[in-house]
Coordinates of C-alpha atoms and ligand atoms in Angstrom, one line a residue:
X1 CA 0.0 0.0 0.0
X2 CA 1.7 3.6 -1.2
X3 CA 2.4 5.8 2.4
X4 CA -0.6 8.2 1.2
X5 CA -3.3 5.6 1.1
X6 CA -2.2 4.1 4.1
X7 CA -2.2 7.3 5.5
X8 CA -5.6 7.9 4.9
X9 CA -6.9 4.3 6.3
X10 CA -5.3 5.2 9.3
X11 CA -7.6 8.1 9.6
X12 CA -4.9 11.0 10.5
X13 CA -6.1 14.6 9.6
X14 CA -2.3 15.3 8.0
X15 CA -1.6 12.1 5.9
X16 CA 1.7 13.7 5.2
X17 CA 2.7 12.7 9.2
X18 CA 2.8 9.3 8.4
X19 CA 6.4 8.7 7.0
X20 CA 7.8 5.2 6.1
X21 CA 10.9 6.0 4.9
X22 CA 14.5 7.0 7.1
X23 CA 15.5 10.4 7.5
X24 CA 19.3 11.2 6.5
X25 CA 21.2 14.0 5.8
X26 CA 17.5 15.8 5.5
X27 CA 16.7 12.9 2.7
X28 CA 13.4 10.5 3.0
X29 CA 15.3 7.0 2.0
X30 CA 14.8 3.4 2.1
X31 CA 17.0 0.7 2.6
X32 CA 19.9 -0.1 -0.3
X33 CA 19.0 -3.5 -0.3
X34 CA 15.0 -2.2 -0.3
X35 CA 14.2 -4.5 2.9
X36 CA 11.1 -3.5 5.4
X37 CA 10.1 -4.1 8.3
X38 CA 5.9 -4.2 9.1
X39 CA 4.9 -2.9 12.0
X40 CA 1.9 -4.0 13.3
X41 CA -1.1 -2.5 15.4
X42 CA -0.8 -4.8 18.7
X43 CA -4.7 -4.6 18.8
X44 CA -5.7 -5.6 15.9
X45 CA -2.9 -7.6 14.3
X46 CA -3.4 -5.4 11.0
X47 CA -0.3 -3.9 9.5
X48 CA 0.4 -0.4 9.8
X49 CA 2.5 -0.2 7.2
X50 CA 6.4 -1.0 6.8
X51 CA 9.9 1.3 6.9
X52 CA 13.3 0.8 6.2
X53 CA 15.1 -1.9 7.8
X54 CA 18.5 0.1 7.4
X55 CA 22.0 -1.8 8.3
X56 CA 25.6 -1.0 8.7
X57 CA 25.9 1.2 5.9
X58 CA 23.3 3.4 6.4
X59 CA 23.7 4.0 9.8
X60 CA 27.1 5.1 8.9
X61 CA 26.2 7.5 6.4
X62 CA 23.6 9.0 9.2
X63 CA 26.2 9.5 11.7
X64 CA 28.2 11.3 9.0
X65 CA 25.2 13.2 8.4
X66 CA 25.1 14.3 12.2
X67 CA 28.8 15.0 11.9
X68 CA 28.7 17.0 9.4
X69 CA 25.5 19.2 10.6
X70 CA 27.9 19.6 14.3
X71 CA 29.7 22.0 12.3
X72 CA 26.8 24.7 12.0
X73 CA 24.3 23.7 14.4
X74 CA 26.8 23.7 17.4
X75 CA 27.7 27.1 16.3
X76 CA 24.0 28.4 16.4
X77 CA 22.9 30.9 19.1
X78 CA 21.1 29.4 22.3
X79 CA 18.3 31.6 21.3
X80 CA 18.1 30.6 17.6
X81 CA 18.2 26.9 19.1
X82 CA 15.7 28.2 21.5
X83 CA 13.1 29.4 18.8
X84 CA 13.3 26.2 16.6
X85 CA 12.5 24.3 19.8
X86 CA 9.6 26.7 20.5
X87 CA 8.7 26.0 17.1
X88 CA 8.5 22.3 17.2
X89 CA 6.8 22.2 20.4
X90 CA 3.9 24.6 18.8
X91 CA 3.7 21.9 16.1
X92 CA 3.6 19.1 18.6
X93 CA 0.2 20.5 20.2
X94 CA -1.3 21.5 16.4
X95 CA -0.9 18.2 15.9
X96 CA -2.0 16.5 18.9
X97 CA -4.5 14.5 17.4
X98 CA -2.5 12.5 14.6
X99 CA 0.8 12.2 17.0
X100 CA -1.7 10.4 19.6
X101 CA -3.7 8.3 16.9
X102 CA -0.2 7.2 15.6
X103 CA 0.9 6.5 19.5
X104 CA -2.1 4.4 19.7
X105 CA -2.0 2.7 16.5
X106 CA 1.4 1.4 17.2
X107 CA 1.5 0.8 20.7
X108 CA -2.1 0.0 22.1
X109 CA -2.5 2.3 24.6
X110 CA -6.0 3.9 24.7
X111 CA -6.0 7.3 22.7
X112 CA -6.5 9.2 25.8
X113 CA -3.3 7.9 27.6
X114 CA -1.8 9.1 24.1
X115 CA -2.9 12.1 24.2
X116 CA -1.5 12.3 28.0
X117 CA 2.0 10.9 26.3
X118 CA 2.2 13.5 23.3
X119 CA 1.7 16.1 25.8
X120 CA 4.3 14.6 28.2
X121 CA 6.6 14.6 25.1
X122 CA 5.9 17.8 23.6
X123 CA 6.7 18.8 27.4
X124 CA 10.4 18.1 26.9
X125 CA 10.9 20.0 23.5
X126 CA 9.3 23.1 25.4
X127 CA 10.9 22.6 28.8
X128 CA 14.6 22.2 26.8
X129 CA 13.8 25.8 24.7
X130 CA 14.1 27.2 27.9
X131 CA 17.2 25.6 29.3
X132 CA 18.9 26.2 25.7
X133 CA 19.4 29.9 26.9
X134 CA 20.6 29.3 30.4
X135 CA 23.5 26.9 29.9
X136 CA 25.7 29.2 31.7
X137 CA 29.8 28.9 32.3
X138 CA 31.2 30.4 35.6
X139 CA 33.7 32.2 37.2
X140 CA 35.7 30.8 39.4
X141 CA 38.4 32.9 41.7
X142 CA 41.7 32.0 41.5
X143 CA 44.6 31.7 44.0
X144 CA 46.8 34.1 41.9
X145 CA 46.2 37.1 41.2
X146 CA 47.2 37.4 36.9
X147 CA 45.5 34.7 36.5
X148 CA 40.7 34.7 36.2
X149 CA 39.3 31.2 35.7
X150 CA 36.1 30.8 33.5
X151 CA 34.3 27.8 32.5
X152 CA 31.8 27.3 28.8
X153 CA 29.4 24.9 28.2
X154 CA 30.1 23.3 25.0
X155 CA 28.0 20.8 23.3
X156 CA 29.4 16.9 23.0
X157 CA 29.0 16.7 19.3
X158 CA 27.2 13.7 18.0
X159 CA 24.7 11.7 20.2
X160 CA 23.1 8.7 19.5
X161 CA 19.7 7.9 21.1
X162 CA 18.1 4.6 21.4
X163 CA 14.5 4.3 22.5
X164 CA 12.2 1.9 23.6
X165 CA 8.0 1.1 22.4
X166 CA 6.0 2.1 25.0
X167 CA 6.6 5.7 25.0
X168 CA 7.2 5.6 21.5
X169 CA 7.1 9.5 21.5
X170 CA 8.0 10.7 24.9
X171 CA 11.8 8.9 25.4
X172 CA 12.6 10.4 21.9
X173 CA 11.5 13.8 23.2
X174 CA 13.1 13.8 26.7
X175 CA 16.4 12.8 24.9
X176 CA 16.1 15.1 21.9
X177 CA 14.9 17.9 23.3
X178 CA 18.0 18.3 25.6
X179 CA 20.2 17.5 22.9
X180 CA 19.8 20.2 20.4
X181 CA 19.3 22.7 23.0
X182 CA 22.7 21.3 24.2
X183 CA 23.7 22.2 20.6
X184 CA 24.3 18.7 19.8
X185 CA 23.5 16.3 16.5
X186 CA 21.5 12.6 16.8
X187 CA 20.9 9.5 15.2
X188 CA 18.0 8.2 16.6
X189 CA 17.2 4.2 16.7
X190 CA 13.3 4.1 17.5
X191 CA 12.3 0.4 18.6
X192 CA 11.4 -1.5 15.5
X193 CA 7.6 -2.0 16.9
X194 CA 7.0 1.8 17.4
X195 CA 8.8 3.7 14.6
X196 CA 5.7 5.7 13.2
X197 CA 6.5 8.0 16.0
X198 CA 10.3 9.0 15.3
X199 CA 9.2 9.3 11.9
X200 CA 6.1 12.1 12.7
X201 CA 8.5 13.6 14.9
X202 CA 11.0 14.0 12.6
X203 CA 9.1 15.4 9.8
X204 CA 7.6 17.6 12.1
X205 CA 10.6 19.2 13.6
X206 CA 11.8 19.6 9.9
X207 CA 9.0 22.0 9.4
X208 CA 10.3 23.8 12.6
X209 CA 13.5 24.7 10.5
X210 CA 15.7 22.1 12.5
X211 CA 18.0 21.9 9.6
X212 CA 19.1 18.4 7.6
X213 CA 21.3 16.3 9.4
X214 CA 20.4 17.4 12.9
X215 CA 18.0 14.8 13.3
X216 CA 18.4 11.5 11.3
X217 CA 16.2 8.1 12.4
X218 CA 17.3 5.2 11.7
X219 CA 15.1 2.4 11.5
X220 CA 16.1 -1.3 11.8
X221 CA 15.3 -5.1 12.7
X222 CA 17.3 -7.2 11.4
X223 CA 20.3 -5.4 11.9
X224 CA 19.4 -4.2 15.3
X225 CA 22.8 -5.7 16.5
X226 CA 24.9 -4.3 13.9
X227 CA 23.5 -0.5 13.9
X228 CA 23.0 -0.6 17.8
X229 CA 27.2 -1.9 17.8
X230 CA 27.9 1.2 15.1
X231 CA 25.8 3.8 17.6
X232 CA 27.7 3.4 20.1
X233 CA 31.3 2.9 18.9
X234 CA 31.5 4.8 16.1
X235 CA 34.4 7.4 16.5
X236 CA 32.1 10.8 15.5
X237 CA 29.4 9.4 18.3
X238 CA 30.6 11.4 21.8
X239 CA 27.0 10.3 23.8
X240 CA 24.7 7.3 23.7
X241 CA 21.2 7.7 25.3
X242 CA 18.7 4.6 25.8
X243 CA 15.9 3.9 27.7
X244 CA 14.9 0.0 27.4
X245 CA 15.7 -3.2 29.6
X246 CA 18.6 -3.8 31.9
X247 CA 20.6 -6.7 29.9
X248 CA 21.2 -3.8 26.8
X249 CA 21.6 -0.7 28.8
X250 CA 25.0 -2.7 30.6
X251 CA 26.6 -2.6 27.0
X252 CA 25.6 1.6 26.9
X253 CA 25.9 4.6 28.9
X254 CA 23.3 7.2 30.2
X255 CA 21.3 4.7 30.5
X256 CA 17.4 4.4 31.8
X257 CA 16.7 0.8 32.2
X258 CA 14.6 -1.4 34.3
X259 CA 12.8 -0.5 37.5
X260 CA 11.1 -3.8 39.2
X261 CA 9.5 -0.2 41.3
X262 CA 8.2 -1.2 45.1
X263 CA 4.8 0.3 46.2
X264 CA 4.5 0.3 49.8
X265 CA 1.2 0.6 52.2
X266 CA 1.2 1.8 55.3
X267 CA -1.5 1.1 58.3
X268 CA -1.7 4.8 58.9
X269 CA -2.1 5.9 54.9
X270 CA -5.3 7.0 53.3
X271 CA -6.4 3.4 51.6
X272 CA -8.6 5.0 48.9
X273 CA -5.9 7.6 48.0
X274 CA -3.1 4.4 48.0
X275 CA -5.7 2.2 45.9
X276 CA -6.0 5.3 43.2
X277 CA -2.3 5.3 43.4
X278 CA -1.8 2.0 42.7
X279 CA -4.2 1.9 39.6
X280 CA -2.1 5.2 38.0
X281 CA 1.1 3.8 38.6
X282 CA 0.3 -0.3 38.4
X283 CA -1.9 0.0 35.1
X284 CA -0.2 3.2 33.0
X285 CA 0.4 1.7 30.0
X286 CA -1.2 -1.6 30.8
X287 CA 1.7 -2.0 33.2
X288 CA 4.6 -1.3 30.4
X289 CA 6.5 1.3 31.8
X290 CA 10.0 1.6 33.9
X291 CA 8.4 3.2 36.8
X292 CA 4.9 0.8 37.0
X293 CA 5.1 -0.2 40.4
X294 CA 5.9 -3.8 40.2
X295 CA 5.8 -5.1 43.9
X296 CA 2.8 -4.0 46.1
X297 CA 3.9 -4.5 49.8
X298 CA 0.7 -4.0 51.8
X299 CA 1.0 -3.5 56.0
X300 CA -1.1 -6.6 57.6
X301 CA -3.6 -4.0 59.1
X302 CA -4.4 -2.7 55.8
X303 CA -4.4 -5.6 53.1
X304 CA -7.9 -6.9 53.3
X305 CA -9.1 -3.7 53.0
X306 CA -6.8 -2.3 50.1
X307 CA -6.8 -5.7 48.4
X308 CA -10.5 -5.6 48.1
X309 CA -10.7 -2.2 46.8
X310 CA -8.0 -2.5 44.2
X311 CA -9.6 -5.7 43.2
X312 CA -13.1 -3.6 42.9
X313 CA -11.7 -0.7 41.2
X314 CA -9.6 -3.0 38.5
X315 CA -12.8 -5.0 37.8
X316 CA -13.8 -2.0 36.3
X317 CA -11.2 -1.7 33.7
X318 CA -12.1 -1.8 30.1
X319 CA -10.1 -4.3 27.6
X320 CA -9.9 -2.9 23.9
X321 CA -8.8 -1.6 21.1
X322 CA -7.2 2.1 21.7
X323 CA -9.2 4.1 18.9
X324 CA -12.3 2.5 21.0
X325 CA -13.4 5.5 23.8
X326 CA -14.5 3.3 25.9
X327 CA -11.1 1.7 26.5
X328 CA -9.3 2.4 29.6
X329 CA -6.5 -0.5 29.0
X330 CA -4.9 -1.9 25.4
X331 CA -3.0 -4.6 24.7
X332 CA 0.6 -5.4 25.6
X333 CA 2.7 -4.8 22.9
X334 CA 3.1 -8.4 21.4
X335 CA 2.7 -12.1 22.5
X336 CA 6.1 -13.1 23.8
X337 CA 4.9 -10.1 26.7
X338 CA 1.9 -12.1 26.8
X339 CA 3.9 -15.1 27.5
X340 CA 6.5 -13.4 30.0
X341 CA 3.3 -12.1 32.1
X342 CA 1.3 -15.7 32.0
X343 CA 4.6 -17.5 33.4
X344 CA 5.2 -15.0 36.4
X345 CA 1.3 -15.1 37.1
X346 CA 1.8 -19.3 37.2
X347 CA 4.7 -19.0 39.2
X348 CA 3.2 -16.8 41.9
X349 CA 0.1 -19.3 41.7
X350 CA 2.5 -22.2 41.9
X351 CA 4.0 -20.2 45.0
X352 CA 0.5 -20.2 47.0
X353 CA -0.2 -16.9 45.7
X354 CA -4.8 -16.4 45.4
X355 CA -5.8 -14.8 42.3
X356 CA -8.3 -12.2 43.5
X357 CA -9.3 -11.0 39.8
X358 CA -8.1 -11.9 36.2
X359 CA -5.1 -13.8 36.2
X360 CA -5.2 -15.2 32.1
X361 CA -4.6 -14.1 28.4
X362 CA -7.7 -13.0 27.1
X363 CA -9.2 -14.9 23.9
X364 CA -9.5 -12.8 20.7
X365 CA -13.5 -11.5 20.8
X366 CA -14.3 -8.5 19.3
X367 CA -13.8 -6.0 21.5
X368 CA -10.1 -7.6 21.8
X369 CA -9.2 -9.3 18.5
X370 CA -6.0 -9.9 18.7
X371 CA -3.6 -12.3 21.2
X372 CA -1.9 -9.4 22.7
X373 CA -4.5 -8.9 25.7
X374 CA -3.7 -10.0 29.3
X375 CA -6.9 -9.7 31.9
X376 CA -6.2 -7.2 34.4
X377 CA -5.3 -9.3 37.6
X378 CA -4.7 -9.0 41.6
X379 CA -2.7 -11.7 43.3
X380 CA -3.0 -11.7 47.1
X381 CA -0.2 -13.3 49.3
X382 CA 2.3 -13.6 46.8
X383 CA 5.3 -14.6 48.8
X384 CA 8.6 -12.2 48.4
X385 CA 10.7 -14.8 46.5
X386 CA 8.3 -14.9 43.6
X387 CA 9.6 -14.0 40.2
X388 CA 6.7 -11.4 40.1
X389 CA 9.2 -9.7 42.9
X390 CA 12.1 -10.7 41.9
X391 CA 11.9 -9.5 38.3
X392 CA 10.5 -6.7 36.4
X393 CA 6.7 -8.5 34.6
X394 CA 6.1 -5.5 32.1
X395 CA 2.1 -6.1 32.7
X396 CA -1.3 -5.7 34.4
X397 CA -0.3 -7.8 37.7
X398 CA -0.7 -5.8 40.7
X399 CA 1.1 -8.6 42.8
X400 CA 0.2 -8.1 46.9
X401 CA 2.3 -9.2 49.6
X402 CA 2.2 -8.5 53.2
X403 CA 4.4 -7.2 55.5
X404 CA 4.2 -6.2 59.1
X405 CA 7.0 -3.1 60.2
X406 CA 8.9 -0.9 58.6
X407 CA 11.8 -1.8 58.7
X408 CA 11.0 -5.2 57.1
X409 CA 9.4 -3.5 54.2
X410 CA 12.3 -1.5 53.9
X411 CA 14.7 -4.5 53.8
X412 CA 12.2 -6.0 50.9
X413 CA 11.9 -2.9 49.1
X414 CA 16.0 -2.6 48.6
X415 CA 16.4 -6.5 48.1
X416 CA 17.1 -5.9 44.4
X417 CA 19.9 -5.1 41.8
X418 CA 17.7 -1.4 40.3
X419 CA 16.4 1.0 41.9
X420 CA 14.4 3.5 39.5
X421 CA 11.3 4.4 41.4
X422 CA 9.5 3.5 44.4
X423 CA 5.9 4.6 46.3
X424 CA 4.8 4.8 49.4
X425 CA 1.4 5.8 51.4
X426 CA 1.8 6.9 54.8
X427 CA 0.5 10.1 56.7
X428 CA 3.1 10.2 59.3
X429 CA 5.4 12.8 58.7
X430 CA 8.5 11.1 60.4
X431 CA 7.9 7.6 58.4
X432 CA 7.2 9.9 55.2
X433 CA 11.1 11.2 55.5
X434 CA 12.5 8.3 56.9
X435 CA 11.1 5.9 53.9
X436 CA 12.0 8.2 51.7
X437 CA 15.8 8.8 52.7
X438 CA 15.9 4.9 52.8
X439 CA 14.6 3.5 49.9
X440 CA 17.4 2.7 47.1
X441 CA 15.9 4.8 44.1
X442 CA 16.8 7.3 42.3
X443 CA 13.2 8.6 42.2
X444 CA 10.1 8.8 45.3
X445 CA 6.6 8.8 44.9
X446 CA 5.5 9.9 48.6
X447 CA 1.4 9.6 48.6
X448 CA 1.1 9.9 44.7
X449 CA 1.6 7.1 42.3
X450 CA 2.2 9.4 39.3
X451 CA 6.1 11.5 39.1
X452 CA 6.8 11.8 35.5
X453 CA 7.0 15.5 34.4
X454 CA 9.5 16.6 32.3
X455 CA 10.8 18.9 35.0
X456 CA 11.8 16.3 37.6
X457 CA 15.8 14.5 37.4
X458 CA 14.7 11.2 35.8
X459 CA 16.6 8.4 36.6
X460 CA 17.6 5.4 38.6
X461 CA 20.3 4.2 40.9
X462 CA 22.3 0.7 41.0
X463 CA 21.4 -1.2 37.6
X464 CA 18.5 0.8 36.6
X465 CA 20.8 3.7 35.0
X466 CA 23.2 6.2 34.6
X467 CA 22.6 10.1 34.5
X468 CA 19.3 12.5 34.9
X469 CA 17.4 13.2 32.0
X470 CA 15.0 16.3 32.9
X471 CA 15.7 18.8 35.0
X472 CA 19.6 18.8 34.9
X473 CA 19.8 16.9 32.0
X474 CA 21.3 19.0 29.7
X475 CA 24.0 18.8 31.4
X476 CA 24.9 15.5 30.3
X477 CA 25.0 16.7 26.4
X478 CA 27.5 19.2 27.0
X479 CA 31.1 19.7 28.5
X480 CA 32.8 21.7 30.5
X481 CA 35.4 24.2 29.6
X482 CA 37.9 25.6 31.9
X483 CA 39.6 28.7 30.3
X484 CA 42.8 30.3 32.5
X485 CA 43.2 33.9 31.5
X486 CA 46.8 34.4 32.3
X487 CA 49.1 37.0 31.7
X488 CA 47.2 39.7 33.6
Ligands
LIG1 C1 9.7 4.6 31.0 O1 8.9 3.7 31.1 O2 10.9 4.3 30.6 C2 9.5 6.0 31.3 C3 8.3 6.3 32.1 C4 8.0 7.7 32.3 O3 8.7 8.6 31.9 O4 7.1 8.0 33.0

C-alpha cells in the first residue's frame, strides 16, 4: 500500500505525518537492499504499514550526516536553538490529534493515555527551549592574582539515542529535546515496533526549521545488533542515550533501564488515596512502563481492606482496542509479553499466591481481536521470593504481599539489583522522610503514584541507570570548559 493511502486508512487529519521512509542528511530514504520491516497494530494484528530496515551502511552515512551538521548547528545561538524548539513544540500540540492516533496505533494504549503521552513529550521540546538559553559557564576565583578562571558549556558533538516502544514519542523527546538545545546532533534508533512515531516527529521538527542532518532516524530489525554496535562505537558518536531493559543498557551509557519499582502501604495511609495510586502507577500503559510499580507491599492491618478495593476498582477496567473511547486498558505490545506475564502469574500461583481478579490471556472477541490482551489481575499473598518480585513483569499484575514493620518493608523494598522508582502511602510525617531517605531509588513517589514530568531528574540508581534526564539533564550533552586567563 503507497504511504498516502495508508495514511488515509489510518484516519490521521495530515496524511503527510505518516512517514515510512528513514530520515538522513535531511533525505526520505529506504534501505539499499530495499528490505522492510511491518509494523503491526498490537490490537488488531493489521499492518500499519512497513519502513526501512537500514543496516551497517546506512547508519554510517547518518552518523556522518550528524557529523557534518555539528559543524553549523553547534555554532547556532542558544536563542536561535531556543526558537526552533519553541517551534517544534507549537507543532507538537497543532498536531495533537494525529501524534496520539499514531501513538495508539502502534502501541495499544487507549488514545486518551496518548494524548496524556504526546503532551508529556511535547513537554520536553518546550521545557529544553528554555534551558537552551541558560547553559551558563562560571567564574571561578583564582589563588593568583594574573591569572581569572572561567568555565563554557560546550556541546558533545554527535549523540546517539536509542529508544524503547512504550513511550514511542515521549523517550525520543526527553532525549532530543536536551540535545539540540545542548547544541548537539543525533541519530535516533526508534524500537522496530514503534517507529511511526520517530518518523512524525521527525518530519515535524523539519517544518520547525531544525536543519538536515540534525535529526536522522534510523530504522532497523534485522540489523538491530549491527546498527545498535555502530551507535555506540562509532568514532564521531561522543554520547549514547537509551531507555529500554537492563541486559542492553550494561553494554551503553546514560542509560534508563529497568525499574522492578516497590509500592509500599502503610497502616496509617489513606487506603482509597493508595488504591487510586496504585491503579495510576500499576496500570499506566497496561503496566509497560519503567516506573509501574511492580511489587505491592501491603502492612497486615491494611491488606484486606486495600486488596478488596484494588480488586473492585480493576474490575472495572475496560479491555480494547485504543481508537475504542470506551477503552481504559490496550493490549501489551506483542505475544512473547503475553507469555512473559502468563509465566510470572503461574509462578506466583505455583507459589500459594490467590488470584483475586483476572489472572489469564484474554481470547481474541471482538472487542479484543488480537492475542496481545492479558486480563487485568490482583494476586493476594504472593510470597517475596516470587519471580513477580524478583523480576520486572512488564504487565497488568498488581502482585500483593504482606508485611508487618517498617523496617521489614524497607529491607524488601531494597532487596534488588535497580532501583528507579519507588511509592509509598503513609500520613506520618516522620515515616514519610525516613522511607523516603531509605529507599534505594533514584526517584520517590510519597502519597502519589504518578512522578513523570518533564521537569523532575529522571533516573535510577544501581542497575536501573546512569545520569538525569530532565531537569539537569542537559548537562549530560555538554562539556565543561575551563579557560585560564593568564598574563594579567
Ligand atoms: C519509562 O517507562 O521508561 C518512562 C516512564 C516515564 O517517563 O514516566
Amino acid at each position: 500500500m503507497a504511504s498516502s493511502d495508508a495514511a488515509t486508512k489510518l484516519g490521521l487529519k495530515d496524511p503527510t505525518l505518516f512517514k515510512t521512509q528513514a530520515l538522513i542528511g535531511g533525505k526520505w530514504l529506504g534501505a539499499k537492499d530495499e528490505a522492510t520491516i511491518k509494523v503491526f497494530n498490537p490490537a488488531t494484528d493489521e499492518e500499519l504499514g512497513t519502513v526501512p530496515d537500514l543496516g551497517l551502511s546506512e547508519t554510517q552515512e547518518a552518523v556522518e550526516a550528524a557529523a557534518a551538521a555539528f559543524k553549523t548547528w553547534s555554532r547556532t545561538t542558544a536563542k536561535e536553538r531556543h526558537d526552533i524548539l519553541k517551534n517544534f513544540y507549537a507543532l507538537m500540540q497543532e498536531h495533537s490529534e494525529d501524534l496520539a492516533r499514531i501513538i495508539t496505533l502502534e502501541n495499544g494504549k487507549p488514545l486518551a493515555e496518548a494524548k496524556g503521552e504526546n503532551a508529556y513529550s511535547s513537554s520536553f521540546i518546550e521545557w529544553f527551549a528554555e534551558e537552551a538559553v541558560r547553559t551558563y559557564g562560571e567564574h571561578i576565583p583564582s589563588p593568583f592574582p594574573h591569572i581569572r578562571n572561567i568555565t563554557i558549556k560546550q556541546p558533545v558533538g554527535v549523540v546517539s539515542i536509542l529508544t524503547p516502544w512504550n513511550f514511542p514519542s515521549a523517550m525520543i523527546t526527553r532525549k532530543l529535546g536536551a540535545a539540540l538545545a545542548a547544541g548537539c546532533t543525533t541519530v535516533i534508533k526508534p524500537a522496530s515496533e514503534t517507529p511511526f512515531s520517530a518518523l512524525a516527529l521527525a518530519e515535524l521538527a523539519t517544518r520547525a526549521q531544525v536543519p538536515p542532518g540534525v535529526i536522522n532516524v534510523v530504522t532497523t530489525h534485522q540489523h538491530v545488533s549491527d546498527v545498535g554496535r555502530e551507535l555506540c562505537e562509532n568514532k564521531e558518536v561522543r554520547k549514547v542515550t537509551f531507555t529500554g531493559s537492563t541486559p542492553v543498557a550494561k553494554m551503553l551509557v546514560s542509560i534508563e533501564a529497568g525499574g522492578n519499582a516497590p509500592f509500599i502501604v502503610f497502616d496509617d495511609a489513606d487506603i482509597d488515596a493508595a488504591v487510586e495510586g496504585a491503579i495510576a502507577c500499576k496500570f499506566r500503559g497496561t503496566g509497560q512502563t519503567c516506573v509501574c510499580a511492580n511489587r505491592i507491599y501491603v502492612q497486615a492491618g491494611a491488606f484486606d481492606e486495600f486488596a478488596s478495593k484494588l480488586a473492585d476498582k480493576v474490575s472495572q477496567f475496560k479491555l480494547g482496542n485504543g481508537l475504542d473511547g470506551k477503552t481504559t486498558h490496550g493490549p501489551l505490545i506483542h505475544s512473547k509479553a503475553v507469555d512473559k506475564v502468563k509465566r510470572h502469574v503461574d509462578d506466583a500461583i505455583q507459589r500459594g499466591a490467590q488470584i483475586l481478579i483476572g489472572g489469564e490471556a484474554v481470547a481474541p472477541s471482538s472487542t479484543t481481536p488480537s492475542s496481545n490482551f492479558f486480563a487485568p489481575t490482583v494476586l493476594a499473598d504472593v510470597p517475596a521470593d516470587a519471580l513477580i518480585n524478583t523480576e520486572e513483569t512488564f504487565g497488568p499484575v498488581a502482585a500483593l504481599t504482606k508485611f508487618n514493620t517498617e523496617e521489614e518493608v524497607v529491607k524488601l523494598a531494597n532487596d534488588t539489583d535497580v532501583g528507579l522508582a519507588g511509592y509509598f502511602y503513609s500520613r506520618d510525617v516522620g515515616r514519610v522522610w525516613r522511607v523516603a531517605e531509605a529507599l534505594e531509588v533514584g526517584m520517590v513517589g510519597t502519597n502519589t503514584g504518578l512522578i513523570s514530568q518533564a521537569v523532575i531528574p529522571f533516573g535510577g540508581v544501581k542497575e536501573s541507570g546512569l545520569g538525569r534526564e530532565g531537569a539537569h539533564g542537559i548537562d549530560e550533552y555538554m562539556n565543561t570548559k575551563y579557560i585560564a586567563f593568564g598574563g594579567l
